[in-house]
Amino acid sequence: MQLIKKIVVFPRIIYFLIPIIIISFVFANLPSNGVEVSSIEFLGEATLPKGLIFQKTEVGGFSGITYNTKDNLYYAISDDRGQKAAARFYTLKIDFSKRPLQKDGIIPVSVTTLLNENGQIFRPGETDTEGIALTNKATVFISSEGNAEKLINPFIKEFSLSSGREIVTLPIPNKFLPDKTSQKGIRNNLAFESLTITPDNKHLFTATENALIQDGVAAKPNIGSPCRILQYNLLNNQSEKEFLYPTQPIAPFLNLIGKFASGLPDLLALDNQGHFLSLERSFTGLGFAISLFQVSLEGADDIHNIDSLLAVDSKKIKPVKKKLLLDLRKLDVLLDNIEGLTLGPKLPDGQQSLILISDNNFNSLQRTQILVFKIKIEHPLIRLLRRFIPNFNL
């Protein structure tokens, strides 16, 4: 009798293992093993009081934000060029557990002044700090746009989280550096706004907000700009790859004042396989246009050996893949100058939070605005199961 039972059970095990083997084989040969955001839901907004003074500094100019999972703290970089106070970043607590979000849910905890390699503060005008990314070594990388008009180079430096002192400076490829002829390099105030590090802490990415001078035009009404994503290997602190990222053309609406600005202010690495969220921000003459995209480096050409896109047939270059995730103009919210984004803590239902922050430009007419979203990030195995089981849900 026992033998009969074993004979009956054995085929059942086979039937159970065969689908697993098949799925594992197909999964291993998928063209993309990266995560995707399958849904996004707006949870609310909150703002800091205007003109807020904290530890003898005016709080504002938040151009980038990063999250410390261990301590449930956020670090936000100010783009103050030393006019209000020395270059600095703020440590914040953000509580979005209450609905609707409360203004007192954003709490400054501390301010950290940035110090150069000699332990001195940066001189006014020496920095234009825009991007910030947390490492797993109690440090942050911070990017500065420099000042092309004054031939002040952009930089990407690593700073101590506790002391704010400079530790490492990453080399910037020559093609990005401004020169006296104004024929190459970054455009003024359109350089390294973005900064992100992959979850495994092996790679750092930044991008130009608009095209390098030798790569093409800056963004104009109805015309996008060919930006470059720059990839660093943090195992040797060297740049290794570059990718073409074209920004979306934006049509101004009732642009009576004639001002227009558009570009790529931030990137957020979702995995270690080259999948990101990107933030595109435009001032259209009547408020801001903000868009979130899913981005993939899969299939994109490495252009680090091309010094000028205008000197080659750029139409043959494969750019990164982009997919619109959300046009924030569809939200019932008065948008401000959103420039930074980061993943926050997991929400009570197990889904992932996403936080966006605005740069108020220290302008009394603008606000430091926090937008909170819930996003569903799917692993490729889940997407594969949906192919076999259409009603599969997790």
Tab-separated table of C-alpha atoms in Angstrom:
chain	number	residue	atom	x	y	z
A	1	MET	CA	0.000	0.000	0.000
A	2	GLN	CA	2.835	2.368	0.893
A	3	LEU	CA	4.480	1.605	-2.430
A	4	ILE	CA	1.297	2.490	-4.295
A	5	LYS	CA	1.079	5.814	-2.436
A	6	LYS	CA	4.672	6.644	-3.389
A	7	ILE	CA	3.963	5.858	-7.027
A	8	VAL	CA	0.919	8.163	-6.975
A	9	VAL	CA	2.733	11.015	-5.200
A	10	PHE	CA	5.800	10.942	-7.472
A	11	PRO	CA	3.990	12.150	-10.635
A	12	ARG	CA	2.360	14.938	-8.620
A	13	ILE	CA	5.794	16.218	-7.659
A	14	ILE	CA	6.850	16.113	-11.306
A	15	TYR	CA	3.761	18.063	-12.344
A	16	PHE	CA	4.601	20.661	-9.690
A	17	LEU	CA	8.265	20.980	-10.667
A	18	ILE	CA	7.814	21.167	-14.433
A	19	PRO	CA	6.103	24.628	-14.422
A	20	ILE	CA	8.760	25.951	-12.056
A	21	ILE	CA	11.538	24.700	-14.336
A	22	ILE	CA	9.867	26.178	-17.413
A	23	ILE	CA	9.239	29.536	-15.749
A	24	SER	CA	12.801	29.666	-14.427
A	25	PHE	CA	14.185	28.953	-17.903
A	26	VAL	CA	12.027	31.583	-19.572
A	27	PHE	CA	12.788	34.091	-16.830
A	28	ALA	CA	16.524	33.573	-17.216
A	29	ASN	CA	16.224	34.326	-20.923
A	30	LEU	CA	13.993	37.356	-20.688
A	31	PRO	CA	15.391	40.359	-22.617
A	32	SER	CA	14.915	42.529	-19.513
A	33	ASN	CA	15.169	41.528	-15.885
A	34	GLY	CA	14.505	45.017	-14.575
A	35	VAL	CA	11.687	46.218	-12.386
A	36	GLU	CA	8.798	48.322	-13.641
A	37	VAL	CA	6.349	50.677	-11.995
A	38	SER	CA	2.927	49.228	-12.768
A	39	SER	CA	0.827	51.862	-10.967
A	40	ILE	CA	1.113	55.225	-9.242
A	41	GLU	CA	-1.304	56.918	-6.850
A	42	PHE	CA	-1.127	60.459	-5.507
A	43	LEU	CA	-1.392	60.597	-1.708
A	44	GLY	CA	-1.142	64.317	-1.046
A	45	GLU	CA	1.060	67.373	-0.571
A	46	ALA	CA	2.486	69.505	2.209
A	47	THR	CA	4.567	72.671	2.263
A	48	LEU	CA	7.103	74.288	4.528
A	49	PRO	CA	6.354	77.765	5.909
A	50	LYS	CA	7.682	80.559	3.708
A	51	GLY	CA	10.825	82.249	4.936
A	52	LEU	CA	11.472	79.500	7.505
A	53	ILE	CA	14.663	80.100	9.496
A	54	PHE	CA	16.357	77.054	11.001
A	55	GLN	CA	19.685	77.065	12.831
A	56	LYS	CA	20.387	80.575	11.515
A	57	THR	CA	19.835	79.597	7.875
A	58	GLU	CA	16.936	80.243	5.525
A	59	VAL	CA	15.431	76.910	4.542
A	60	GLY	CA	14.868	76.538	0.817
A	61	GLY	CA	16.324	75.860	-2.588
A	62	PHE	CA	15.779	72.102	-2.253
A	63	SER	CA	16.978	70.714	-5.587
A	64	GLY	CA	17.548	67.105	-4.572
A	65	ILE	CA	16.495	64.671	-1.866
A	66	THR	CA	17.592	61.210	-0.715
A	67	TYR	CA	16.262	58.820	1.926
A	68	ASN	CA	17.988	56.994	4.794
A	69	THR	CA	15.972	53.814	5.299
A	70	LYS	CA	17.779	52.828	8.490
A	71	ASP	CA	17.088	56.071	10.366
A	72	ASN	CA	13.907	57.104	8.512
A	73	LEU	CA	15.466	60.468	7.659
A	74	TYR	CA	15.753	62.506	4.478
A	75	TYR	CA	18.660	64.632	3.277
A	76	ALA	CA	17.793	67.572	1.036
A	77	ILE	CA	20.445	69.636	-0.734
A	78	SER	CA	20.018	73.403	-1.014
A	79	ASP	CA	21.165	75.100	-4.220
A	80	ASP	CA	21.959	78.330	-2.391
A	81	ARG	CA	25.237	79.502	-3.943
A	82	GLY	CA	26.419	80.919	-0.662
A	83	GLN	CA	24.237	84.017	-0.794
A	84	LYS	CA	21.986	83.115	2.152
A	85	ALA	CA	24.453	80.874	3.998
A	86	ALA	CA	27.313	78.495	3.197
A	87	ALA	CA	26.683	75.478	0.935
A	88	ARG	CA	24.674	72.952	2.973
A	89	PHE	CA	22.203	70.119	3.146
A	90	TYR	CA	19.330	69.606	5.570
A	91	THR	CA	18.217	66.544	7.469
A	92	LEU	CA	14.418	66.261	7.513
A	93	LYS	CA	11.731	64.103	9.003
A	94	ILE	CA	8.663	63.678	6.810
A	95	ASP	CA	5.543	62.157	8.337
A	96	PHE	CA	2.860	61.387	5.783
A	97	SER	CA	0.954	58.876	7.877
A	98	LYS	CA	-1.921	61.340	8.376
A	99	ARG	CA	-4.493	62.129	5.708
A	100	PRO	CA	-4.516	64.747	4.424
A	101	LEU	CA	-0.818	65.507	4.757
A	102	GLN	CA	-0.067	68.075	7.434
A	103	LYS	CA	2.293	71.052	7.163
A	104	ASP	CA	3.812	70.124	10.493
A	105	GLY	CA	4.631	66.720	9.019
A	106	ILE	CA	7.840	68.172	7.523
A	107	ILE	CA	10.322	68.751	10.324
A	108	PRO	CA	13.888	70.075	9.880
A	109	VAL	CA	16.226	68.123	12.161
A	110	SER	CA	19.646	69.554	11.395
A	111	VAL	CA	21.700	71.481	8.845
A	112	THR	CA	25.128	70.309	7.687
A	113	THR	CA	27.576	72.777	6.179
A	114	LEU	CA	29.713	71.426	3.341
A	115	LEU	CA	33.470	71.683	3.795
A	116	ASN	CA	36.145	71.289	1.136
A	117	GLU	CA	39.107	68.900	1.369
A	118	ASN	CA	40.917	71.418	3.580
A	119	GLY	CA	38.016	71.604	6.005
A	120	GLN	CA	37.003	75.090	4.848
A	121	ILE	CA	33.571	76.285	3.730
A	122	PHE	CA	33.091	76.856	0.023
A	123	ARG	CA	33.318	80.475	-1.084
A	124	PRO	CA	30.121	82.234	-2.261
A	125	GLY	CA	29.542	81.452	-5.929
A	126	GLU	CA	31.952	78.517	-5.899
A	127	THR	CA	29.160	75.925	-5.833
A	128	ASP	CA	25.692	75.402	-7.223
A	129	THR	CA	24.783	72.196	-5.400
A	130	GLU	CA	21.830	70.443	-7.022
A	131	GLY	CA	21.887	66.647	-6.590
A	132	ILE	CA	22.351	64.390	-3.554
A	133	ALA	CA	22.564	60.604	-3.159
A	134	LEU	CA	23.138	58.533	-0.016
A	135	THR	CA	25.742	55.746	0.053
A	136	ASN	CA	25.989	52.747	2.381
A	137	LYS	CA	29.087	54.261	4.049
A	138	ALA	CA	27.478	57.124	6.037
A	139	THR	CA	28.354	59.524	3.226
A	140	VAL	CA	26.511	61.415	0.509
A	141	PHE	CA	27.540	62.280	-3.020
A	142	ILE	CA	26.606	65.820	-4.034
A	143	SER	CA	26.715	67.346	-7.513
A	144	SER	CA	27.329	70.983	-8.359
A	145	GLU	CA	26.551	72.678	-11.660
A	146	GLY	CA	29.455	75.074	-11.295
A	147	ASN	CA	29.235	78.293	-13.315
A	148	ALA	CA	30.004	78.058	-17.020
A	149	GLU	CA	30.035	81.842	-17.453
A	150	LYS	CA	32.822	82.144	-14.867
A	151	LEU	CA	34.552	78.900	-15.977
A	152	ILE	CA	33.843	77.251	-12.620
A	153	ASN	CA	33.716	73.523	-13.309
A	154	PRO	CA	30.859	71.303	-12.201
A	155	PHE	CA	31.738	68.651	-9.639
A	156	ILE	CA	30.570	65.419	-8.054
A	157	LYS	CA	32.018	64.989	-4.568
A	158	GLU	CA	31.518	62.609	-1.674
A	159	PHE	CA	31.002	64.177	1.765
A	160	SER	CA	30.846	62.809	5.288
A	161	LEU	CA	27.248	62.612	6.476
A	162	SER	CA	28.215	63.685	9.990
A	163	SER	CA	30.886	66.353	9.456
A	164	GLY	CA	30.043	67.520	5.920
A	165	ARG	CA	33.717	67.318	4.956
A	166	GLU	CA	34.766	66.405	1.420
A	167	ILE	CA	36.186	62.900	1.046
A	168	VAL	CA	36.386	62.075	-2.680
A	169	THR	CA	36.091	64.018	-5.934
A	170	LEU	CA	35.004	62.111	-9.032
A	171	PRO	CA	36.772	63.039	-12.283
A	172	ILE	CA	34.603	64.879	-14.802
A	173	PRO	CA	35.219	63.987	-18.478
A	174	ASN	CA	36.730	66.878	-20.394
A	175	LYS	CA	33.808	67.154	-22.810
A	176	PHE	CA	31.613	68.397	-19.939
A	177	LEU	CA	33.956	71.171	-18.804
A	178	PRO	CA	33.359	74.737	-20.000
A	179	ASP	CA	36.116	76.618	-21.829
A	180	LYS	CA	36.902	80.203	-22.823
A	181	THR	CA	35.626	79.724	-26.378
A	182	SER	CA	32.112	78.764	-25.209
A	183	GLN	CA	32.156	76.080	-27.909
A	184	LYS	CA	32.035	73.066	-25.610
A	185	GLY	CA	30.950	71.848	-22.220
A	186	ILE	CA	27.941	72.435	-20.007
A	187	ARG	CA	25.551	75.298	-20.437
A	188	ASN	CA	25.272	77.643	-17.505
A	189	ASN	CA	22.777	76.423	-14.908
A	190	LEU	CA	21.920	73.401	-17.090
A	191	ALA	CA	24.450	70.851	-15.871
A	192	PHE	CA	24.474	68.145	-13.180
A	193	GLU	CA	21.099	68.604	-11.498
A	194	SER	CA	20.514	64.878	-11.017
A	195	LEU	CA	22.261	62.262	-8.904
A	196	THR	CA	21.393	58.675	-7.995
A	197	ILE	CA	23.133	55.481	-6.845
A	198	THR	CA	22.070	51.930	-7.684
A	199	PRO	CA	20.770	49.767	-4.804
A	200	ASP	CA	23.960	47.673	-4.815
A	201	ASN	CA	26.025	50.871	-4.407
A	202	LYS	CA	28.227	49.949	-7.378
A	203	HIS	CA	27.205	52.671	-9.815
A	204	LEU	CA	26.391	56.356	-9.651
A	205	PHE	CA	24.493	58.230	-12.348
A	206	THR	CA	24.090	61.891	-13.119
A	207	ALA	CA	22.852	63.744	-16.197
A	208	THR	CA	23.052	67.136	-17.810
A	209	GLU	CA	19.836	69.097	-17.511
A	210	ASN	CA	20.169	70.156	-21.160
A	211	ALA	CA	22.515	69.390	-24.030
A	212	LEU	CA	26.215	70.125	-23.927
A	213	ILE	CA	27.028	73.040	-26.209
A	214	GLN	CA	28.655	70.696	-28.761
A	215	ASP	CA	25.737	68.249	-28.628
A	216	GLY	CA	22.802	70.394	-29.706
A	217	VAL	CA	20.380	73.111	-28.724
A	218	ALA	CA	19.039	73.909	-25.307
A	219	ALA	CA	15.339	73.211	-24.814
A	220	LYS	CA	13.004	75.684	-26.503
A	221	PRO	CA	9.235	75.843	-26.902
A	222	ASN	CA	8.204	72.666	-28.761
A	223	ILE	CA	11.840	71.528	-28.965
A	224	GLY	CA	13.503	69.028	-26.632
A	225	SER	CA	17.200	68.847	-25.791
A	226	PRO	CA	19.660	65.908	-26.102
A	227	CYS	CA	20.982	65.387	-22.577
A	228	ARG	CA	23.742	62.975	-21.546
A	229	ILE	CA	23.446	60.459	-18.724
A	230	LEU	CA	26.862	59.834	-17.182
A	231	GLN	CA	27.596	56.512	-15.436
A	232	TYR	CA	30.329	56.103	-12.807
A	233	ASN	CA	31.778	52.892	-11.400
A	234	LEU	CA	32.025	53.448	-7.638
A	235	LEU	CA	34.431	50.530	-7.264
A	236	ASN	CA	37.156	52.624	-8.912
A	237	ASN	CA	35.452	56.072	-8.951
A	238	GLN	CA	35.836	56.366	-12.727
A	239	SER	CA	33.318	57.367	-15.377
A	240	GLU	CA	32.693	54.504	-17.773
A	241	LYS	CA	29.613	55.061	-19.940
A	242	GLU	CA	27.348	57.787	-21.303
A	243	PHE	CA	23.873	57.600	-22.809
A	244	LEU	CA	21.657	59.896	-24.849
A	245	TYR	CA	18.518	61.122	-23.072
A	246	PRO	CA	16.264	63.408	-25.181
A	247	THR	CA	13.879	65.549	-23.139
A	248	GLN	CA	10.279	65.927	-24.232
A	249	PRO	CA	9.275	68.975	-26.293
A	250	ILE	CA	6.944	71.192	-24.259
A	251	ALA	CA	4.373	73.535	-25.776
A	252	PRO	CA	3.956	76.755	-23.755
A	253	PHE	CA	0.443	77.784	-22.819
A	254	LEU	CA	-0.399	81.504	-22.821
A	255	ASN	CA	3.265	82.428	-22.398
A	256	LEU	CA	2.728	86.168	-22.105
A	257	ILE	CA	5.950	86.828	-20.208
A	258	GLY	CA	8.156	85.129	-22.788
A	259	LYS	CA	10.124	83.056	-20.285
A	260	PHE	CA	10.671	79.346	-20.892
A	261	ALA	CA	12.845	76.699	-19.286
A	262	SER	CA	12.747	72.924	-19.585
A	263	GLY	CA	15.034	70.055	-18.690
A	264	LEU	CA	15.987	66.965	-16.700
A	265	PRO	CA	16.438	67.830	-12.992
A	266	ASP	CA	16.631	64.353	-11.439
A	267	LEU	CA	17.038	60.605	-11.891
A	268	LEU	CA	16.237	57.762	-9.494
A	269	ALA	CA	17.743	54.268	-9.895
A	270	LEU	CA	15.140	51.544	-9.321
A	271	ASP	CA	17.447	48.539	-9.675
A	272	ASN	CA	20.954	47.502	-10.691
A	273	GLN	CA	20.030	46.772	-14.328
A	274	GLY	CA	19.691	50.326	-15.640
A	275	HIS	CA	16.066	51.145	-14.846
A	276	PHE	CA	15.160	54.566	-13.481
A	277	LEU	CA	12.501	57.103	-12.814
A	278	SER	CA	13.252	60.463	-14.386
A	279	LEU	CA	11.795	63.840	-13.608
A	280	GLU	CA	11.316	66.436	-16.333
A	281	ARG	CA	10.395	69.956	-15.313
A	282	SER	CA	9.366	72.885	-17.479
A	283	PHE	CA	8.347	76.457	-16.807
A	284	THR	CA	5.915	77.297	-19.567
A	285	GLY	CA	4.990	80.878	-18.809
A	286	LEU	CA	1.833	79.839	-16.964
A	287	GLY	CA	3.011	77.583	-14.169
A	288	PHE	CA	5.067	74.413	-14.234
A	289	ALA	CA	4.771	71.254	-16.308
A	290	ILE	CA	6.149	68.240	-14.409
A	291	SER	CA	6.379	64.714	-15.811
A	292	LEU	CA	7.554	61.401	-14.414
A	293	PHE	CA	9.034	58.846	-16.811
A	294	GLN	CA	10.200	55.262	-16.564
A	295	VAL	CA	13.625	54.985	-18.185
A	296	SER	CA	15.644	51.986	-19.351
A	297	LEU	CA	19.237	51.846	-20.593
A	298	GLU	CA	18.484	48.544	-22.301
A	299	GLY	CA	19.657	48.719	-25.908
A	300	ALA	CA	20.900	52.316	-25.588
A	301	ASP	CA	24.237	53.113	-27.232
A	302	ASP	CA	27.224	54.033	-25.094
A	303	ILE	CA	28.358	57.464	-26.398
A	304	HIS	CA	31.243	58.184	-24.033
A	305	ASN	CA	33.693	58.094	-26.970
A	306	ILE	CA	31.679	60.695	-28.896
A	307	ASP	CA	32.812	64.199	-27.912
A	308	SER	CA	30.196	65.986	-30.015
A	309	LEU	CA	26.816	64.715	-31.146
A	310	LEU	CA	26.719	67.461	-33.774
A	311	ALA	CA	29.850	65.996	-35.369
A	312	VAL	CA	28.202	62.606	-36.018
A	313	ASP	CA	24.922	61.344	-37.407
A	314	SER	CA	23.052	61.397	-34.097
A	315	LYS	CA	19.977	59.854	-35.729
A	316	LYS	CA	21.841	56.535	-35.754
A	317	ILE	CA	22.417	56.683	-31.985
A	318	LYS	CA	19.950	54.667	-29.921
A	319	PRO	CA	18.809	56.770	-26.947
A	320	VAL	CA	17.492	55.464	-23.649
A	321	LYS	CA	13.959	54.120	-23.634
A	322	LYS	CA	11.363	56.371	-22.025
A	323	LYS	CA	7.769	55.760	-21.011
A	324	LEU	CA	5.528	58.419	-19.509
A	325	LEU	CA	4.397	57.365	-16.056
A	326	LEU	CA	2.506	60.481	-14.978
A	327	ASP	CA	1.881	64.034	-16.172
A	328	LEU	CA	1.524	65.859	-12.852
A	329	ARG	CA	-0.576	68.579	-14.465
A	330	LYS	CA	-3.426	66.082	-14.280
A	331	LEU	CA	-3.338	66.244	-10.479
A	332	ASP	CA	-5.616	68.636	-8.635
A	333	VAL	CA	-2.575	70.466	-7.249
A	334	LEU	CA	-0.905	73.815	-7.930
A	335	LEU	CA	2.546	72.622	-8.909
A	336	ASP	CA	5.713	74.389	-7.891
A	337	ASN	CA	9.280	74.006	-9.155
A	338	ILE	CA	9.654	70.243	-8.538
A	339	GLU	CA	13.320	69.257	-8.892
A	340	GLY	CA	14.030	66.217	-6.677
A	341	LEU	CA	12.653	62.738	-6.064
A	342	THR	CA	13.445	59.736	-3.879
A	343	LEU	CA	11.922	56.477	-2.744
A	344	GLY	CA	10.677	56.706	0.831
A	345	PRO	CA	9.582	54.045	3.318
A	346	LYS	CA	7.219	51.189	2.603
A	347	LEU	CA	3.584	52.052	3.265
A	348	PRO	CA	1.275	50.068	5.603
A	349	ASP	CA	-0.077	48.057	2.652
A	350	GLY	CA	3.448	47.041	1.660
A	351	GLN	CA	3.663	49.306	-1.378
A	352	GLN	CA	6.479	51.781	-1.992
A	353	SER	CA	6.285	55.515	-1.291
A	354	LEU	CA	7.752	58.093	-3.653
A	355	ILE	CA	8.555	61.643	-2.536
A	356	LEU	CA	9.025	64.695	-4.766
A	357	ILE	CA	10.341	68.053	-3.543
A	358	SER	CA	10.412	71.559	-5.002
A	359	ASP	CA	13.038	74.289	-5.173
A	360	ASN	CA	11.393	77.531	-4.056
A	361	ASN	CA	14.297	79.600	-5.421
A	362	PHE	CA	14.086	81.611	-2.167
A	363	ASN	CA	11.239	83.424	-3.889
A	364	SER	CA	8.356	84.700	-1.755
A	365	LEU	CA	5.914	83.730	-4.517
A	366	GLN	CA	7.027	80.084	-4.469
A	367	ARG	CA	6.834	77.236	-1.948
A	368	THR	CA	8.875	74.329	-0.694
A	369	GLN	CA	6.409	71.655	-1.739
A	370	ILE	CA	6.444	67.943	-0.880
A	371	LEU	CA	4.380	65.574	-3.029
A	372	VAL	CA	3.859	61.982	-1.892
A	373	PHE	CA	2.855	59.054	-4.086
A	374	LYS	CA	2.307	55.337	-3.726
A	375	ILE	CA	3.880	53.285	-6.485
A	376	LYS	CA	3.718	49.596	-7.241
A	377	ILE	CA	7.086	48.256	-8.361
A	378	GLU	CA	6.877	44.868	-10.037
A	379	HIS	CA	9.638	42.324	-10.315
A	380	PRO	CA	10.018	40.736	-13.786
A	381	LEU	CA	8.985	37.343	-12.401
A	382	ILE	CA	5.581	38.803	-11.496
A	383	ARG	CA	5.202	40.181	-15.012
A	384	LEU	CA	6.118	36.759	-16.385
A	385	LEU	CA	3.480	35.036	-14.258
A	386	ARG	CA	0.886	37.440	-15.672
A	387	ARG	CA	1.648	36.071	-19.128
A	388	PHE	CA	0.722	32.563	-18.010
A	389	ILE	CA	-2.012	33.536	-15.532
A	390	PRO	CA	-3.908	36.607	-16.859
A	391	ASN	CA	-5.810	37.164	-13.609
A	392	PHE	CA	-2.743	36.721	-11.425
A	393	ASN	CA	-2.483	39.453	-8.787
A	394	LEU	CA	-0.176	39.936	-5.849
